């Protein structure tokens, strides 16, 4: 019986004995839109005969380190788990490393709820980055948070390399920084090397148009200089045998991203690509419906305050390409915890949900690169869904 190895949107990879085979599988219209940067059309399942011939042909064309000449740089490939506390910039960094705005990112904590894979492929390496929910230092308050922490732990344990992201604010406080260090020691794969990146150093490097520190005098006094922040980070994380490097970074500005990429790639194992793709543009294993839901949720985070964004979960009810070319038809349900939250989300005369829907539609058009998206939003009360394990399984938070 074939043993499944990797399964993503649009292909299945399995191993039988010493033979590795991969084949495209059928998806609903639009489901493979994000399979690669070049928008491919849906393909039909391979027959047994086609699968056999494809297997032979695929083995010939897949890049492999053993087929590279001795004087070439060996091909490196593997998984990098990007972990850290909430709001330190993990999603922004993954987007910068992949070169696409794949993960939603807002100023609010706990924006990321799921593991999100982003793949960066070049002629010399393939780095499969996993964005993870922010580590919760206190005991999880409800089942949703337990599921999120489970996702972060699994990503950390499965990775060949762990990238721990902290920032200048967290590193300036003893409790939070020590807590994330303990979590990493207890969670990370014992054999996986760790790289620590200290984010937001641009706030210490640059000044505003008046020559004043970007942080302001009070925050600058609290955080100190970049040299002081890096010294604290090295003192805290450098003691671990797992830690290979501690580097400064500004994910938002791109400062240090190229150097960080070189460090991470150098720690990946010599290996053929994890995700083979003949045009080398495979981006993610998540379907288009997932990203549509995330973009709508991102706009809820941007347009609402207090508990409303955290009480919402978005389900895509319909995602299809219209009869006309380059047009998407999307229908979604926004689930909330309580009746009172439904009223706030909709707003007086429906103005609030209309504003959110307009912003979401514009982001969806840009993300899917289509001129027109028809977006239909409805709000539904699903009481206490964050503590309902059946609901959380349906939403993909629990196995």
Coordinates of C-alpha atoms in Angstrom, one line a residue:
X1 CA 0.0 0.0 0.0
X2 CA 1.4 3.4 -0.9
X3 CA 2.4 5.5 2.1
X4 CA 1.3 9.2 1.9
X5 CA 4.2 11.6 2.3
X6 CA 3.0 15.1 1.5
X7 CA -0.4 16.3 0.4
X8 CA -1.1 19.8 -0.8
X9 CA -3.6 21.6 -3.0
X10 CA -3.5 20.1 -6.4
X11 CA -1.0 17.2 -6.0
X12 CA -0.4 14.0 -4.0
X13 CA 3.1 12.6 -3.3
X14 CA 3.5 9.1 -2.2
X15 CA 6.3 6.5 -1.9
X16 CA 6.2 2.8 -2.7
X17 CA 9.4 1.0 -2.0
X18 CA 12.2 3.1 -3.5
X19 CA 9.9 4.8 -6.1
X20 CA 8.5 8.3 -5.4
X21 CA 5.4 9.4 -7.4
X22 CA 3.5 12.6 -7.5
X23 CA 0.3 13.4 -9.4
X24 CA -2.1 16.3 -9.7
X25 CA -5.6 15.7 -8.4
X26 CA -8.9 17.5 -9.3
X27 CA -10.0 20.5 -7.3
X28 CA -13.1 22.7 -7.5
X29 CA -12.8 25.7 -9.8
X30 CA -10.6 28.3 -8.3
X31 CA -9.1 25.9 -5.7
X32 CA -5.7 25.9 -7.4
X33 CA -5.6 29.6 -7.9
X34 CA -3.0 30.0 -5.2
X35 CA -1.1 26.8 -6.0
X36 CA 1.5 29.0 -7.7
X37 CA 2.2 32.6 -8.6
X38 CA 1.3 31.7 -12.2
X39 CA -2.5 31.0 -12.0
X40 CA -2.8 27.4 -13.3
X41 CA -6.1 26.0 -14.4
X42 CA -7.7 22.9 -12.8
X43 CA -6.4 19.6 -14.1
X44 CA -8.2 16.2 -14.1
X45 CA -7.1 13.3 -12.0
X46 CA -4.5 11.0 -13.6
X47 CA -5.5 7.6 -14.6
X48 CA -3.3 4.6 -13.5
X49 CA -1.7 4.6 -16.9
X50 CA -1.1 8.3 -16.9
X51 CA 0.2 8.1 -13.3
X52 CA 2.7 5.4 -14.2
X53 CA 4.1 7.4 -17.2
X54 CA 4.0 10.6 -15.1
X55 CA 6.0 8.9 -12.4
X56 CA 8.7 7.9 -14.8
X57 CA 8.8 11.4 -16.4
X58 CA 8.7 13.2 -13.0
X59 CA 11.7 11.2 -11.7
X60 CA 13.7 12.5 -14.7
X61 CA 12.9 16.2 -14.2
X62 CA 12.7 16.6 -10.4
X63 CA 15.8 18.6 -9.2
X64 CA 17.9 16.4 -6.8
X65 CA 21.2 17.1 -5.1
X66 CA 22.6 13.8 -6.3
X67 CA 22.2 14.9 -9.9
X68 CA 24.0 18.2 -9.4
X69 CA 27.7 18.4 -10.4
X70 CA 30.3 18.4 -7.7
X71 CA 31.2 22.0 -8.2
X72 CA 27.6 23.3 -7.8
X73 CA 26.1 24.4 -4.5
X74 CA 24.1 21.5 -3.1
X75 CA 20.4 22.0 -3.1
X76 CA 18.9 22.6 0.3
X77 CA 15.3 22.1 1.3
X78 CA 13.2 21.8 4.5
X79 CA 10.7 23.3 6.9
X80 CA 11.3 26.4 9.0
X81 CA 8.9 27.0 11.9
X82 CA 8.4 30.7 12.7
X83 CA 7.4 30.9 16.3
X84 CA 7.2 33.6 19.0
X85 CA 4.8 35.6 21.2
X86 CA 1.8 37.4 19.8
X87 CA 2.3 40.7 17.9
X88 CA 6.1 40.4 17.4
X89 CA 5.7 40.4 13.6
X90 CA 5.8 36.7 12.6
X91 CA 3.3 37.0 9.7
X92 CA 5.0 40.1 8.4
X93 CA 8.3 38.3 8.4
X94 CA 6.9 35.2 6.6
X95 CA 5.5 37.5 3.9
X96 CA 8.9 39.1 3.5
X97 CA 10.8 35.8 3.3
X98 CA 8.3 34.3 0.8
X99 CA 8.0 37.5 -1.2
X100 CA 4.2 37.6 -1.2
X101 CA 1.6 38.9 1.1
X102 CA 0.4 35.5 2.0
X103 CA -0.4 35.8 5.7
X104 CA -2.8 38.4 7.1
X105 CA -1.1 40.9 9.5
X106 CA -2.6 43.5 11.7
X107 CA -1.6 45.6 14.7
X108 CA -3.9 43.4 16.9
X109 CA -2.5 40.5 18.9
X110 CA -3.4 36.9 18.0
X111 CA -4.2 37.8 14.4
X112 CA -2.9 34.4 13.3
X113 CA -5.0 31.4 14.3
X114 CA -3.9 28.7 12.0
X115 CA -0.6 27.3 10.8
X116 CA 0.0 28.9 7.4
X117 CA 2.6 27.5 5.0
X118 CA 4.6 29.8 2.7
X119 CA 7.1 28.3 0.3
X120 CA 10.1 30.2 -1.1
X121 CA 11.8 28.3 -4.0
X122 CA 15.0 29.3 -5.8
X123 CA 17.4 27.4 -8.0
X124 CA 19.5 26.6 -4.9
X125 CA 17.0 26.1 -2.1
X126 CA 13.4 25.6 -1.1
X127 CA 12.4 27.0 2.3
X128 CA 8.9 25.9 3.6
X129 CA 8.1 28.5 6.2
X130 CA 5.3 27.9 8.7
X131 CA 3.6 30.9 10.3
X132 CA 2.1 30.0 13.7
X133 CA -0.2 31.5 16.2
X134 CA 1.4 33.6 18.9
X135 CA 2.5 31.7 22.0
X136 CA 0.1 32.3 24.9
X137 CA 2.2 32.5 28.1
X138 CA -0.7 32.1 30.5
X139 CA -3.0 29.1 30.6
X140 CA -5.3 29.0 27.5
X141 CA -8.7 30.6 28.3
X142 CA -10.8 28.4 26.0
X143 CA -10.6 25.5 23.6
X144 CA -9.8 27.7 20.6
X145 CA -6.6 28.9 22.3
X146 CA -5.6 25.3 23.2
X147 CA -6.0 24.4 19.5
X148 CA -3.9 27.4 18.5
X149 CA -1.1 26.4 20.9
X150 CA -1.3 22.9 19.6
X151 CA -0.6 24.2 16.1
X152 CA 2.4 26.2 17.3
X153 CA 3.8 23.2 19.1
X154 CA 3.4 20.8 16.2
X155 CA 5.1 23.2 13.8
X156 CA 8.0 23.7 16.2
X157 CA 8.5 19.9 16.7
X158 CA 8.2 19.1 13.0
X159 CA 10.6 21.6 11.7
X160 CA 14.2 21.1 10.5
X161 CA 15.0 24.7 11.6
X162 CA 13.2 26.9 14.2
X163 CA 13.1 30.6 13.8
X164 CA 12.2 32.3 17.1
X165 CA 11.0 35.9 16.6
X166 CA 11.1 38.3 19.4
X167 CA 11.2 42.1 19.4
X168 CA 12.9 45.0 21.1
X169 CA 9.9 45.4 23.5
X170 CA 9.7 41.8 24.6
X171 CA 13.4 41.5 25.1
X172 CA 13.4 44.6 27.3
X173 CA 11.2 42.8 29.9
X174 CA 12.6 39.9 31.9
X175 CA 9.3 38.0 32.4
X176 CA 8.0 37.7 28.8
X177 CA 11.4 37.0 27.3
X178 CA 12.3 34.4 29.8
X179 CA 8.8 32.8 29.3
X180 CA 9.3 32.4 25.6
X181 CA 12.8 31.0 26.1
X182 CA 11.4 28.3 28.5
X183 CA 8.6 27.5 26.0
X184 CA 11.1 27.0 23.2
X185 CA 13.4 24.8 25.3
X186 CA 10.4 22.6 26.2
X187 CA 8.9 22.5 22.7
X188 CA 11.5 22.5 20.0
X189 CA 12.8 19.4 18.3
X190 CA 16.0 18.5 20.1
X191 CA 17.9 18.2 16.8
X192 CA 16.6 21.3 15.2
X193 CA 18.9 24.3 15.2
X194 CA 17.4 27.6 16.4
X195 CA 17.9 31.1 15.0
X196 CA 16.7 34.0 17.1
X197 CA 15.7 37.2 15.4
X198 CA 15.0 40.5 17.3
X199 CA 12.4 42.4 15.3
X200 CA 11.6 46.1 15.1
X201 CA 15.2 47.4 15.4
X202 CA 14.3 50.1 12.9
X203 CA 12.5 51.9 15.7
X204 CA 15.9 52.3 17.4
X205 CA 17.9 53.0 14.2
X206 CA 15.9 55.8 12.6
X207 CA 14.4 59.1 13.6
X208 CA 11.4 61.1 12.4
X209 CA 11.5 64.2 10.3
X210 CA 12.3 66.3 13.4
X211 CA 15.3 64.1 14.3
X212 CA 13.5 62.6 17.3
X213 CA 13.6 58.8 18.0
X214 CA 10.7 57.0 16.4
X215 CA 9.8 55.4 19.7
X216 CA 9.6 58.6 21.6
X217 CA 11.7 59.5 24.7
X218 CA 9.8 57.4 27.3
X219 CA 9.9 54.2 25.2
X220 CA 13.4 54.8 24.1
X221 CA 14.6 55.1 27.7
X222 CA 12.8 51.8 28.5
X223 CA 14.1 49.8 25.5
X224 CA 17.6 51.4 25.3
X225 CA 19.9 51.2 22.3
X226 CA 19.9 48.5 19.6
X227 CA 23.3 47.3 21.0
X228 CA 21.7 46.9 24.5
X229 CA 18.7 45.0 23.1
X230 CA 20.9 42.6 21.1
X231 CA 23.2 42.0 24.1
X232 CA 20.1 41.1 26.2
X233 CA 18.9 38.7 23.5
X234 CA 22.3 37.0 23.2
X235 CA 22.5 36.7 27.0
X236 CA 19.1 35.1 27.2
X237 CA 19.0 32.8 24.2
X238 CA 22.7 32.3 23.4
X239 CA 23.1 30.0 26.4
X240 CA 21.1 27.3 24.7
X241 CA 23.1 24.7 22.7
X242 CA 20.3 24.8 20.1
X243 CA 20.8 28.5 19.3
X244 CA 23.0 29.0 16.2
X245 CA 22.6 32.8 15.8
X246 CA 20.9 35.9 17.2
X247 CA 20.3 38.6 14.6
X248 CA 18.7 42.0 14.4
X249 CA 15.8 42.5 12.0
X250 CA 13.1 44.8 10.7
X251 CA 10.5 42.7 9.0
X252 CA 8.4 45.7 8.0
X253 CA 11.3 47.6 6.4
X254 CA 13.2 44.5 5.1
X255 CA 16.3 45.3 7.1
X256 CA 18.2 42.1 7.8
X257 CA 15.8 39.9 5.8
X258 CA 18.4 38.9 3.2
X259 CA 21.0 38.0 5.8
X260 CA 18.5 36.1 7.8
X261 CA 17.5 34.1 4.7
X262 CA 21.2 33.1 4.1
X263 CA 21.5 32.0 7.8
X264 CA 18.3 29.9 7.6
X265 CA 19.2 28.3 4.2
X266 CA 22.6 27.3 5.5
X267 CA 21.0 25.3 8.3
X268 CA 18.5 23.4 6.0
X269 CA 19.5 19.8 5.1
X270 CA 20.9 19.0 1.7
X271 CA 17.8 17.6 0.0
X272 CA 15.6 17.8 -3.1
X273 CA 12.6 20.1 -2.9
X274 CA 9.9 19.1 -0.5
X275 CA 7.2 20.5 -2.9
X276 CA 8.2 19.7 -6.5
X277 CA 6.6 21.9 -9.1
X278 CA 7.8 22.2 -12.7
X279 CA 7.5 26.0 -12.7
X280 CA 9.1 26.3 -9.2
X281 CA 6.3 28.7 -8.1
X282 CA 4.5 26.6 -5.6
X283 CA 3.4 29.0 -2.8
X284 CA 1.2 27.2 -0.3
X285 CA -0.8 24.1 0.5
X286 CA -3.8 26.1 1.7
X287 CA -6.8 26.4 -0.7
X288 CA -8.2 29.6 -2.0
X289 CA -11.2 29.3 0.3
X290 CA -8.9 29.5 3.3
X291 CA -7.3 32.8 2.2
X292 CA -10.7 34.3 1.3
X293 CA -11.8 33.6 4.9
X294 CA -8.6 35.0 6.3
X295 CA -8.9 38.2 4.3
X296 CA -12.4 38.8 5.5
X297 CA -11.3 38.2 9.1
X298 CA -8.4 40.6 8.6
X299 CA -10.9 43.3 7.7
X300 CA -13.0 42.5 10.8
X301 CA -9.8 42.9 12.8
X302 CA -9.1 46.3 11.1
X303 CA -12.7 47.7 11.4
X304 CA -13.8 46.6 14.9
X305 CA -12.4 46.9 18.4
X306 CA -12.5 45.2 21.8
X307 CA -13.9 41.6 21.8
X308 CA -15.7 41.7 18.4
X309 CA -12.7 40.6 16.2
X310 CA -11.9 37.7 18.6
X311 CA -15.5 36.5 18.7
X312 CA -15.7 36.0 14.9
X313 CA -14.9 33.1 12.8
X314 CA -15.4 33.2 9.0
X315 CA -16.7 30.3 6.9
X316 CA -16.8 30.4 3.1
X317 CA -20.1 29.0 1.8
X318 CA -19.5 29.6 -1.8
X319 CA -16.3 30.2 -3.9
X320 CA -16.6 29.9 -7.6
X321 CA -15.5 31.6 -10.8
X322 CA -18.3 33.4 -12.5
X323 CA -19.5 32.6 -16.0
X324 CA -17.6 35.8 -17.1
X325 CA -13.8 35.6 -17.1
X326 CA -11.8 36.9 -14.2
X327 CA -14.7 37.3 -11.8
X328 CA -15.1 35.6 -8.5
X329 CA -18.4 34.9 -6.6
X330 CA -17.8 34.5 -2.8
X331 CA -20.4 34.0 -0.1
X332 CA -19.3 33.9 3.6
X333 CA -20.8 33.5 7.0
X334 CA -19.3 35.4 10.0
X335 CA -20.0 33.4 13.1
X336 CA -20.1 35.3 16.4
X337 CA -20.4 34.1 20.1
X338 CA -23.4 36.1 21.2
X339 CA -26.5 37.9 19.9
X340 CA -25.2 41.3 21.0
X341 CA -22.1 40.9 18.9
X342 CA -24.2 40.3 15.8
X343 CA -25.8 43.7 16.2
X344 CA -22.5 45.4 16.6
X345 CA -21.0 43.6 13.7
X346 CA -23.9 44.6 11.4
X347 CA -24.1 48.1 12.7
X348 CA -26.9 50.7 12.3
X349 CA -28.8 50.2 9.0
X350 CA -26.1 47.7 8.1
X351 CA -23.5 50.4 7.6
X352 CA -20.7 48.7 9.6
X353 CA -20.9 45.3 7.8
X354 CA -21.1 47.1 4.4
X355 CA -18.0 49.1 5.1
X356 CA -16.1 45.9 6.2
X357 CA -17.4 44.0 3.1
X358 CA -16.2 46.8 0.7
X359 CA -12.7 46.8 2.2
X360 CA -12.6 42.9 2.1
X361 CA -13.8 42.9 -1.5
X362 CA -11.0 45.2 -2.5
X363 CA -8.4 43.1 -0.8
X364 CA -9.8 39.9 -2.3
X365 CA -9.6 41.5 -5.8
X366 CA -6.0 42.4 -5.3
X367 CA -5.1 39.1 -3.7
X368 CA -6.7 36.9 -6.3
X369 CA -5.7 39.3 -9.1
X370 CA -9.2 39.6 -10.6
X371 CA -11.0 42.7 -11.7
X372 CA -14.2 41.9 -9.9
X373 CA -15.3 40.0 -6.8
X374 CA -18.9 39.6 -5.7
X375 CA -19.0 39.2 -2.0
X376 CA -22.0 38.2 0.0
X377 CA -21.7 38.4 3.8
X378 CA -24.1 37.2 6.4
X379 CA -23.8 37.1 10.2
X380 CA -24.8 34.1 12.3
X381 CA -24.8 33.5 16.1
X382 CA -23.0 30.3 17.0
X383 CA -23.0 30.5 20.8
X384 CA -19.7 29.9 22.6
X385 CA -18.1 28.4 19.5
X386 CA -14.6 29.1 20.9
X387 CA -15.3 26.5 23.6
X388 CA -17.3 24.1 21.4
X389 CA -14.9 21.3 20.3
X390 CA -17.2 20.1 17.6
X391 CA -17.4 23.6 16.1
X392 CA -13.6 24.0 16.4
X393 CA -13.1 20.7 14.5
X394 CA -15.4 22.0 11.8
X395 CA -13.4 25.2 11.6
X396 CA -10.1 23.3 11.4
X397 CA -8.6 24.2 14.9
X398 CA -8.8 20.7 16.3
X399 CA -8.0 17.3 14.8

